């Protein structure tokens, strides 16, 4: 197969721009998901009445529906009831709706992994509930959660591939347009795959390195 | 609240059409899971074989699906293979091809995990009882392996059903596409249709995926050792 | 040993249920300042549960726990405040794994009692010196042996300057050669007049440290006696039986 290198070089800026969009979107969505997840997991930990059930319902809704349908609902459905958002905002909201539940679960399993007796030990020296979370639970839970938080971040980064469906000029749409306009199918797809490889592979390697580290350096009591 | 909009779901045969569309996505996941499982079992067995190059290749195969988004693979097959081979591959075939290969990779990993986590002394204590290797497989190894694999496999099925929503982007006529058609037809008569139609599809997916994830969690809890 | 006659803690008719199962069936116990009470009994007799009730880790369903003119069995108890006066040491040490030894000890004094850092550090160091672990102040719990961890856990409780310390089978998870170093620390505390309630299976230790032995069985106090009397001439059949089993274990 002969690749048109000139075309590839000329297309690079387009892919670069789209990658930047993906990175921006992913970073914002990951950050917001982390905040949401931390807050929600603490609400679940303290068993705040009412709020906890709402969060549990949200988790099920978010985890058991596809991002594409969530995005279509946000982008095409909500304006009909007077809620208008730009494409980018829609994508951020949709991905945070999705990521928030995954991050909540990751934090939650970290919190649950901190033993009950650690809580009692904290209580026995008179710590308040807030102090207990701050000094005893969260420092340990965060360390335990890091691998799954990282896996979720990578998952969200990959999910950005779907936002092209609501007319954002992301990597998928760049590739699609180039194929449509220039019939350079092989080149466009190659660049598409490479773009995701460049985005995801380093993170994936970093994560497996972190996972190995964490496994070998568990606190031990 | 949008009034005079929800009727669009029940007008004519809209309701049945949407359900039919959902069936298309479910079919694609179902067929892919079956093919993926068959291929995946082989792949999982191969991944425990004592050959470094073979294990490396299979590992790279799995990572290809873990690193590159599924939608990218759908695009790659959709846009490149049909003109290249000069055969017309339908969207459904593309989807089943990609999802089966993805399923094979993930099921392979689940099978490998289950096999590797099987404690050695289980085999030894079976042998000590005088079981033949066939009996060993039938009564000890397979039942335990299934327990280890089922939650993960059901989980994968849920993910696959969710991911099949993407096939609309490569031109498969499924539930989202039918939804779009309904919305377009009703643009004048039911201007609020997209709220109800997408809301309804959202609920449909939830109704399919929620029982699956409940099931997977139940097995996980039941067989936790 | 150093009984003062001042009543510090009084347990009256305490009842505790786990679901339908009654695990404490009306416990009465009076603790004087400076007294060392050792609770013995077969596993499942409710002795650890009683201790946990005294620290508010388990709610009680009946009776009274009187301390400083407060009823700890009531609904409106400020346990945060109370736990500063009633310390507890657990079977599995439960040091905080992400903090150094010194940070473990200082967490309560600094964050709960809001004491001056310099003053708290000074006390922590004195206490560490006393248990022979001053040189481990900057270590993490994972670097310590079980016996060392348990001694740190005792220091952590002591550094809050409590009125009473509750010891819940603190040597049960230790390797035999480490039991002694922990028991020595507790013996030292007894000599200084610390009020303590100790749940243990170490009979020899119970005999030498206790002012009074409380023998529990099936959620009740069966017998209460000075150690010499309890070990040489137990009054109840259940206590005799219990002691016999331990004789057997020694063989």
XYZ file of C-alpha atoms in Angstrom:
697
model
C 0.000 0.000 0.000
C 1.378 3.380 -0.977
C 0.704 6.118 1.501
C 0.429 9.712 0.406
C 2.948 11.256 2.777
C 2.301 14.769 1.582
C -1.349 14.386 2.477
C -0.404 13.012 5.872
C 1.866 15.946 6.637
C -0.763 18.413 5.467
C -3.424 16.804 7.623
C -1.340 16.788 10.776
C -2.472 20.240 11.975
C -6.114 19.193 11.690
C -5.468 16.127 13.814
C -3.425 18.199 16.220
C -6.309 20.581 16.708
C -8.736 17.740 17.246
C -6.382 16.095 19.729
C -6.198 19.339 21.648
C -10.018 19.433 21.759
C -10.052 15.847 23.016
C -7.445 16.558 25.664
C -9.247 19.681 26.874
C -12.554 17.914 27.004
C -11.104 14.879 28.754
C -9.213 16.945 31.331
C -12.270 19.008 32.251
C -14.537 15.969 32.369
C -12.044 13.933 34.406
C -11.530 16.772 36.887
C -15.254 17.339 37.320
C -15.894 13.596 37.600
C -13.271 13.328 40.325
C -14.860 16.140 42.319
C -18.300 14.633 41.861
C -17.028 11.172 42.775
C -15.279 12.347 45.932
C -18.302 14.298 47.165
C -20.758 11.524 46.289
C -18.676 8.786 47.856
C -18.475 10.772 51.088
C -22.235 11.317 51.053
C -22.618 7.541 50.651
C -20.083 6.902 53.405
C -21.931 9.144 55.861
C -25.222 7.606 54.695
C -26.832 11.028 54.368
C -30.499 10.204 54.269
C -32.329 10.922 51.010
C -29.222 12.170 49.276
C -27.653 8.706 49.385
C -30.604 7.087 47.604
C -30.563 9.776 44.928
C -26.869 9.172 44.339
C -27.342 5.404 44.179
C -30.097 5.870 41.592
C -27.879 8.237 39.619
C -25.060 5.680 39.611
C -27.337 3.006 38.157
C -28.746 5.354 35.507
C -25.338 6.587 34.503
C -23.668 3.192 34.367
C -26.442 1.399 32.545
C -27.005 3.772 29.636
C -24.729 4.550 26.673
C -22.921 7.880 26.507
C -24.169 8.373 22.953
C -27.793 8.325 24.056
C -26.974 10.556 27.030
C -25.373 13.055 24.660
C -28.248 12.974 22.169
C -30.690 13.592 24.968
C -28.647 16.521 26.268
C -27.989 18.003 22.842
C -31.231 17.405 20.950
C -33.723 16.648 23.731
C -33.111 19.243 26.412
C -33.439 22.336 24.179
C -37.081 21.333 23.733
C -37.638 22.022 27.409
C -35.709 25.250 27.278
C -32.238 24.062 28.281
C -29.739 25.092 25.645
C -26.073 24.184 25.830
C -23.228 24.515 23.365
C -21.778 21.337 21.870
C -18.734 21.546 24.101
C -20.794 22.133 27.239
C -23.028 19.218 26.294
C -19.997 16.993 25.896
C -18.595 18.094 29.258
C -21.922 17.577 30.999
C -22.476 14.200 29.352
C -19.020 12.908 30.126
C -19.201 14.147 33.687
C -22.593 12.492 34.098
C -20.954 9.276 32.931
C -17.614 9.679 34.697
C -19.052 10.848 38.010
C -20.598 7.465 38.691
C -17.433 5.575 37.783
C -15.325 7.818 39.996
C -17.835 7.510 42.847
C -17.527 3.741 42.679
C -13.736 3.942 42.652
C -13.616 6.209 45.697
C -16.269 4.157 47.406
C -14.402 0.885 47.087
C -11.296 2.619 48.433
C -13.233 3.905 51.422
C -14.760 0.500 52.018
C -11.328 -1.089 51.932
C -10.319 0.948 54.974
C -11.251 -1.452 57.737
C -14.046 -0.834 60.190
C -11.594 -1.232 63.009
C -9.564 1.689 61.653
C -12.681 3.816 62.024
C -13.194 2.590 65.573
C -9.593 3.282 66.360
C -10.074 6.856 65.141
C -13.302 7.217 67.080
C -11.670 5.909 70.242
C -9.325 8.883 70.361
C -12.252 11.235 69.992
C -12.041 12.216 66.315
C -15.169 13.812 64.873
C -16.738 12.363 61.729
C -15.143 15.027 59.575
C -11.738 14.548 61.201
C -12.123 10.811 60.755
C -12.629 11.275 57.013
C -9.821 13.788 56.689
C -7.091 12.172 58.770
C -7.879 8.465 58.779
C -10.125 7.383 55.903
C -9.334 9.548 52.903
C -5.528 9.338 53.013
C -5.778 5.549 53.026
C -8.732 5.319 50.646
C -7.114 7.584 48.057
C -3.997 5.460 47.917
C -6.132 2.353 47.432
C -8.301 4.028 44.782
C -5.531 5.391 42.584
C -5.384 2.477 40.117
C -9.132 2.448 39.514
C -9.272 6.246 39.327
C -6.566 6.064 36.687
C -8.399 3.347 34.773
C -11.535 5.500 34.828
C -9.592 8.495 33.542
C -8.361 6.433 30.594
C -11.878 5.139 30.016
C -13.181 8.727 29.874
C -10.409 9.798 27.545
C -11.425 7.007 25.158
C -15.094 7.871 25.497
C -14.356 11.321 24.060
C -14.341 9.546 20.695
C -18.132 9.670 20.874
C -18.581 13.441 21.131
C -18.206 13.776 17.374
C -21.797 12.578 17.243
C -22.969 15.962 18.504
C -21.093 17.892 15.831
C -17.865 18.615 17.682
C -14.869 18.659 15.348
C -13.080 15.849 17.162
C -10.680 13.233 15.818
C -13.474 11.027 14.510
C -15.052 13.826 12.510
C -11.721 15.040 11.181
C -11.001 11.556 9.859
C -14.496 11.177 8.467
C -14.334 14.528 6.686
C -10.934 13.820 5.192
C -12.180 10.478 3.887
C -15.267 12.113 2.444
C -13.435 14.996 0.805
C -10.210 13.413 -0.395
C -10.857 9.660 -0.457
C -7.572 9.207 1.433
C -9.041 6.440 3.516
C -5.901 4.616 4.579
C -4.013 7.783 5.493
C -6.906 9.300 7.424
C -7.590 6.135 9.401
C -3.916 5.556 10.099
C -3.627 9.031 11.536
C -6.782 8.463 13.557
C -5.426 5.284 15.126
C -2.050 6.889 15.731
C -3.666 9.902 17.357
C -5.424 7.725 19.919
C -2.306 5.658 20.382
C -0.356 8.813 21.210
C -3.072 9.960 23.597
C -3.823 6.732 25.424
C -0.720 4.542 25.291
C 1.502 6.642 27.582
C -1.283 6.861 30.152
C -1.939 3.169 29.914
C 1.742 2.371 30.482
C 1.884 4.837 33.358
C -1.134 3.219 34.933
C 0.257 -0.302 34.801
C 3.477 1.026 36.323
C 1.486 2.673 39.128
C -0.513 -0.513 39.637
C 2.663 -2.518 40.123
C 4.012 0.108 42.531
C 0.856 0.168 44.596
C 0.686 -3.588 44.800
C 4.217 -3.784 46.167
C 3.995 -0.835 48.510
C 0.799 -1.504 50.377
C 0.766 0.147 53.739
C 0.511 -2.951 55.844
C -0.663 -2.390 59.353
C -42.766 20.689 30.623
C -43.306 19.945 26.976
C -46.894 19.023 26.522
C -48.296 17.344 23.436
C -45.057 15.590 22.776
C -45.104 12.244 24.482
C -47.844 10.973 22.154
C -45.247 10.784 19.428
C -44.001 7.583 21.017
C -47.329 5.865 20.488
C -48.331 7.322 17.144
C -48.753 4.798 14.365
C -46.257 1.998 14.754
C -43.594 4.196 16.360
C -43.501 2.234 19.592
C -43.048 -1.106 17.839
C -40.471 0.387 15.503
C -38.389 1.686 18.364
C -38.530 -1.673 20.119
C -37.582 -3.325 16.829
C -34.620 -1.007 16.606
C -33.579 -1.949 20.112
C -33.775 -5.569 19.042
C -31.220 -4.877 16.301
C -28.678 -3.639 18.854
C -29.415 -6.539 21.163
C -29.001 -8.982 18.286
C -25.648 -7.514 17.368
C -24.432 -7.795 20.966
C -25.823 -11.279 21.354
C -24.263 -12.680 18.194
C -20.973 -10.953 18.990
C -20.917 -12.314 22.523
C -21.449 -15.847 21.235
C -18.736 -15.605 18.584
C -16.483 -13.696 20.974
C -16.900 -16.325 23.669
C -16.015 -19.191 21.358
C -12.958 -17.374 20.028
C -12.146 -16.026 23.476
C -11.990 -19.435 25.107
C -9.390 -20.497 22.575
C -7.537 -17.286 23.037
C -7.579 -17.620 26.807
C -6.213 -21.158 26.590
C -3.525 -19.994 24.181
C -2.538 -17.219 26.558
C -1.598 -19.744 29.215
C 0.617 -21.643 26.779
C 4.258 -21.451 27.646
C 5.439 -19.479 24.640
C 6.569 -15.923 25.086
C 6.078 -14.718 21.481
C 2.574 -16.172 21.353
C 1.632 -14.612 24.671
C 3.066 -11.282 23.554
C 1.097 -11.249 20.306
C -2.142 -12.084 22.086
C -1.442 -9.492 24.737
C -0.881 -6.843 22.067
C -4.120 -7.929 20.423
C -5.972 -7.303 23.704
C -4.237 -3.981 24.289
C -5.221 -2.818 20.803
C -8.843 -2.901 21.960
C -8.056 -1.456 25.360
C -6.103 1.491 24.004
C -7.907 2.396 20.777
C -11.611 3.232 21.255
C -14.100 0.770 19.764
C -15.621 3.516 17.634
C -12.244 3.947 15.936
C -12.186 0.251 15.066
C -15.740 0.504 13.741
C -14.616 3.372 11.514
C -11.514 1.524 10.382
C -13.494 -1.492 9.242
C -16.400 0.522 7.921
C -14.353 2.936 5.835
C -11.438 0.822 4.744
C -12.314 -2.789 4.305
C -15.245 -2.654 2.001
C -13.670 -0.604 -0.802
C -10.331 -2.328 -0.359
C -11.669 -5.844 -0.733
C -14.239 -4.627 -3.190
C -17.030 -6.250 -1.287
C -19.886 -4.437 0.294
C -19.923 -5.054 4.013
C -23.092 -3.923 5.681
C -23.026 -1.895 8.882
C -24.348 -4.889 10.808
C -21.597 -7.157 9.540
C -18.979 -4.541 10.363
C -20.398 -4.192 13.853
C -20.542 -7.924 14.470
C -16.999 -8.331 13.154
C -15.568 -5.624 15.409
C -17.575 -6.575 18.478
C -16.724 -10.267 18.080
C -13.014 -9.534 17.828
C -13.251 -7.213 20.832
C -15.272 -9.807 22.736
C -12.693 -12.486 21.907
C -9.950 -10.304 23.360
C -11.828 -9.541 26.573
C -13.255 -13.036 27.072
C -9.770 -14.379 26.401
C -8.484 -12.209 29.228
C -11.246 -13.379 31.556
C -10.536 -17.027 30.730
C -6.811 -16.531 31.231
C -7.446 -14.834 34.590
C -9.704 -17.658 35.724
C -7.246 -20.344 34.672
C -4.271 -18.657 36.266
C -6.085 -18.059 39.533
C -7.038 -21.720 39.824
C -5.194 -23.009 42.851
C -2.796 -25.864 42.098
C -3.811 -27.873 45.112
C -7.320 -28.190 43.660
C -5.883 -30.225 40.817
C -3.673 -32.159 43.180
C -6.435 -33.000 45.616
C -8.568 -34.106 42.652
C -5.799 -36.346 41.452
C -5.370 -37.672 44.957
C -8.994 -38.792 44.819
C -8.138 -40.760 41.707
C -10.052 -38.623 39.203
C -9.101 -38.980 35.568
C -8.062 -35.787 33.844
C -11.409 -35.718 32.068
C -13.264 -36.033 35.338
C -10.945 -33.447 36.797
C -11.984 -30.983 34.115
C -15.645 -31.835 34.277
C -16.144 -31.830 38.024
C -13.492 -29.546 39.436
C -11.864 -27.191 36.988
C -14.758 -26.171 34.750
C -17.296 -25.462 37.522
C -14.767 -23.334 39.364
C -13.624 -21.561 36.223
C -17.213 -20.717 35.326
C -17.732 -19.136 38.723
C -14.698 -17.011 38.226
C -15.657 -16.014 34.697
C -19.389 -15.461 34.712
C -19.536 -12.081 36.505
C -16.890 -10.640 34.193
C -18.541 -12.083 31.110
C -21.945 -10.630 32.007
C -20.259 -7.327 32.732
C -18.744 -7.435 29.273
C -22.175 -8.141 27.804
C -23.535 -5.010 29.499
C -20.683 -2.949 28.137
C -21.268 -4.417 24.717
C -24.963 -3.578 24.689
C -24.090 -0.014 25.660
C -21.392 0.171 23.015
C -23.686 -1.127 20.259
C -25.394 2.263 20.446
C -22.411 3.446 18.399
C -23.371 1.427 15.344
C -25.776 4.186 14.338
C -22.659 6.171 13.452
C -21.718 3.633 10.770
C -25.178 3.600 9.263
C -26.932 0.693 10.959
C -30.670 1.197 11.245
C -31.168 0.588 14.940
C -33.029 2.224 17.772
C -31.308 5.615 17.671
C -31.622 5.804 13.887
C -35.300 4.944 14.031
C -35.645 7.572 16.730
C -34.072 10.110 14.416
C -36.454 9.141 11.622
C -39.442 9.573 13.912
C -38.161 12.963 15.028
C -37.578 14.133 11.470
C -41.004 13.011 10.261
C -42.687 14.777 13.136
C -40.744 18.014 12.914
C -43.884 20.073 12.342
C -46.502 18.043 14.135
C -44.468 17.147 17.210
C -41.682 19.692 17.649
C -40.796 18.341 21.074
C -40.366 14.796 19.837
C -36.597 14.649 20.336
C -36.986 15.142 24.087
C -39.366 12.223 24.376
C -37.761 9.963 21.818
C -34.234 10.247 23.219
C -35.578 10.110 26.760
C -37.416 6.923 25.830
C -34.344 5.359 24.211
C -32.367 6.267 27.323
C -34.882 4.356 29.428
C -34.935 1.421 26.995
C -31.182 0.975 27.296
C -31.442 1.214 31.051
C -34.101 -1.492 31.103
C -31.814 -3.830 29.178
C -28.546 -3.068 30.965
C -29.699 -2.708 34.550
C -30.855 -6.334 34.988
C -27.581 -7.507 33.446
C -25.442 -5.516 35.840
C -27.601 -6.604 38.767
C -27.087 -10.215 37.710
C -23.351 -9.772 37.390
C -23.155 -8.181 40.835
C -25.222 -10.936 42.366
C -22.948 -13.634 40.947
C -19.938 -11.673 42.101
C -21.221 -11.555 45.659
C -22.451 -15.117 45.671
C -19.179 -16.569 44.463
C -16.826 -14.344 46.316
C -14.376 -16.580 48.078
C -3.280 -1.872 94.296
C -3.866 1.820 94.618
C -7.553 1.879 95.288
C -8.815 5.264 96.338
C -12.382 4.580 97.224
C -13.545 7.159 94.674
C -16.148 5.679 92.383
C -15.180 6.491 88.785
C -17.440 4.388 86.611
C -20.562 2.508 87.440
C -22.270 -0.003 85.174
C -25.854 -0.804 86.148
C -28.021 -3.524 84.642
C -26.590 -3.044 81.142
C -28.409 -4.943 78.398
C -27.183 -5.404 74.862
C -28.772 -7.184 71.932
C -27.438 -8.172 68.532
C -30.723 -8.536 66.699
C -32.758 -10.964 68.794
C -29.777 -12.392 70.593
C -29.087 -10.900 73.992
C -25.340 -10.713 74.553
C -25.293 -8.694 77.782
C -27.956 -9.718 80.279
C -27.843 -7.066 82.956
C -24.235 -6.336 83.829
C -23.362 -4.575 87.116
C -19.859 -3.311 87.747
C -18.280 -0.580 89.819
C -14.856 0.770 89.067
C -12.913 2.878 91.553
C -10.242 5.316 90.559
C -6.895 3.548 90.435
C -8.428 0.111 90.269
C -7.425 -2.562 87.766
C -10.261 -4.812 86.753
C -9.602 -7.920 84.707
C -12.514 -9.479 82.864
C -12.167 -13.182 82.137
C -14.501 -15.596 80.456
C -14.891 -18.008 77.562
C -15.011 -16.546 74.059
C -18.422 -15.219 73.173
C -19.291 -14.447 76.798
C -19.738 -10.755 76.012
C -16.607 -9.367 77.642
C -15.344 -7.547 74.558
C -18.832 -6.282 73.808
C -19.044 -4.816 77.307
C -15.769 -2.995 76.746
C -16.990 -1.640 73.409
C -20.183 -0.393 75.072
C -18.095 1.541 77.587
C -16.411 3.351 74.674
C -19.603 3.996 72.738
C -18.619 1.722 69.851
C -21.760 -0.309 70.523
C -25.050 1.191 71.687
C -26.714 -0.444 74.697
C -30.400 -1.244 74.879
C -30.940 -1.019 78.615
C -29.379 -0.077 81.922
C -27.042 2.743 82.842
C -23.358 3.526 82.533
C -22.594 6.305 84.963
C -19.461 8.347 84.541
C -18.895 11.867 85.906
C -22.584 12.308 86.664
C -23.491 11.398 83.076
C -25.354 8.359 81.837
C -23.441 6.980 78.877
C -26.354 4.693 78.080
C -28.507 7.732 77.362
C -29.227 9.160 73.955
C -27.536 12.532 74.312
C -23.960 11.543 74.951
C -21.078 13.534 73.558
C -18.842 10.583 72.799
C -16.223 12.767 71.177
C -15.669 14.478 74.493
C -15.961 11.295 76.537
C -13.546 9.225 74.501
C -10.819 11.648 75.495
C -11.304 10.402 79.052
C -11.978 6.750 78.289
C -9.155 5.412 76.139
C -9.151 2.111 74.332
C -6.510 -0.244 72.994
C -7.537 -2.845 70.415
C -6.506 -6.410 69.714
C -5.085 -5.560 66.293
C -3.373 -2.316 67.402
C -5.091 -0.353 64.627
C -2.357 2.189 64.253
C -2.944 4.462 61.255
C -0.710 2.935 58.579
C -0.184 6.182 56.658
C 1.199 8.091 59.654
C 4.480 7.831 61.497
C 4.528 6.621 65.069
C 4.718 10.190 66.357
C 1.896 11.377 64.087
C -0.236 8.494 65.285
C 0.296 9.535 68.881
C -0.196 13.244 68.249
C -3.374 13.047 66.160
C -5.695 13.021 69.169
C -3.848 15.562 71.341
C -3.474 18.042 68.475
C -6.703 17.661 66.510
C -9.159 16.610 69.184
C -7.762 18.246 72.304
C -6.202 21.165 70.393
C -3.138 21.142 72.602
C 0.112 22.994 71.997
C 2.307 21.006 69.656
C 5.501 21.448 71.662
C 3.849 20.318 74.847
C 2.172 17.307 73.202
C 5.402 16.273 71.507
C 7.196 16.445 74.814
C 4.643 14.188 76.472
C 4.679 11.794 73.531
C 8.443 11.524 73.746
C 8.345 10.895 77.472
C 5.800 8.140 76.982
C 7.759 6.630 74.087
C 10.840 6.631 76.243
C 8.945 4.851 78.971
C 7.938 2.019 76.631
C 11.444 1.951 75.164
C 10.503 3.077 71.651
C 11.695 6.673 71.498
C 14.035 5.815 68.633
C 11.094 4.607 66.522
C 9.171 7.901 66.616
C 9.684 8.610 62.906
C 9.056 5.062 61.723
C 5.872 3.876 60.037
C 3.797 1.139 61.677
C 4.743 -1.378 58.970
C 8.360 -1.143 60.118
C 7.484 -2.286 63.629
C 6.869 -5.695 65.151
C 3.483 -6.572 66.588
C 4.645 -6.031 70.136
C 6.100 -2.655 69.258
C 2.919 -1.636 67.476
C 0.846 -2.556 70.487
C 3.104 -0.565 72.803
C 2.666 2.430 70.476
C -1.087 1.932 70.550
C -0.949 2.082 74.339
C 1.101 5.277 74.182
C -1.435 6.720 71.744
C -4.198 6.110 74.267
C -2.087 7.390 77.181
C -1.159 10.617 75.464
C -4.781 11.742 75.674
C -4.399 11.671 79.503
C -7.471 9.499 79.974
C -9.105 8.614 83.300
C -9.562 5.009 82.288
C -8.056 2.796 79.608
C -9.868 -0.207 78.217
C -7.705 -3.066 76.935
C -9.451 -5.438 74.529
C -7.412 -8.670 74.288
C -4.344 -6.663 73.435
C -2.003 -9.645 73.351
C -4.258 -12.026 71.460
C -2.721 -11.271 68.042
C 0.870 -11.266 69.209
C 3.507 -13.898 68.762
C 4.249 -15.494 72.160
C 7.664 -13.896 72.510
C 6.142 -10.424 72.208
C 3.397 -10.834 74.782
C 5.697 -10.096 77.664
C 6.851 -6.657 76.478
C 3.264 -5.479 76.171
C 2.153 -6.898 79.487
C 5.132 -5.250 81.206
C 3.945 -1.870 79.982
C 0.474 -2.500 81.371
C 1.903 -3.716 84.693
C 3.897 -0.500 84.888
C 0.733 1.515 84.366
C -1.019 -0.422 87.110
C 1.777 0.400 89.539
C 1.358 4.080 88.737
C -2.287 3.922 89.619
C -3.885 4.046 86.170
C -7.491 2.902 86.185
C -7.864 0.058 83.720
C -10.360 -2.512 82.557
C -8.593 -5.391 80.894
C -10.071 -8.189 78.849
C -7.481 -10.931 78.450
C -6.783 -14.627 78.184
C -3.442 -14.415 79.960
C -4.206 -16.028 83.308
C -0.871 -15.395 84.977
C -1.010 -11.777 83.953
C -4.592 -11.438 85.181
C -3.549 -12.782 88.522
C -0.654 -10.403 89.000
C -2.132 -7.201 87.586
C -5.761 -7.355 88.690
C -7.257 -5.844 91.804
C -10.423 -7.678 91.036
C -11.324 -10.459 88.626
C -14.684 -10.298 86.937
C -15.691 -13.639 85.486
C -18.316 -13.490 82.776
C -20.227 -16.260 81.078
C -23.154 -16.122 78.656
C -23.652 -12.394 78.986
C -23.659 -12.326 82.774
C -21.193 -11.619 85.543
C -20.918 -14.961 87.329
C -18.294 -14.148 89.846
C -16.343 -11.172 91.122
C -13.423 -11.735 93.443
C -9.851 -10.732 94.300
C -7.384 -12.648 92.093
C -5.993 -14.918 94.773
C -9.436 -16.052 95.788
C -10.651 -16.447 92.213
C -7.717 -18.514 91.061
C -7.299 -20.680 94.123
C -10.856 -21.065 95.240
C -13.438 -20.070 92.617
C -16.929 -19.920 94.035
C -18.961 -20.940 91.002
C -18.901 -24.142 89.071
C -18.655 -22.301 85.764
C -15.503 -20.503 86.889
C -14.008 -23.792 88.076
C -14.761 -25.353 84.749
C -13.253 -22.379 82.911
C -10.068 -22.529 84.985
C -9.809 -26.287 84.486
C -9.779 -25.853 80.739
C -6.903 -23.458 81.097
C -5.042 -25.922 83.304
C -5.414 -28.433 80.527
C -4.029 -25.986 77.999
C -0.921 -25.620 80.053
C -0.096 -29.329 79.926
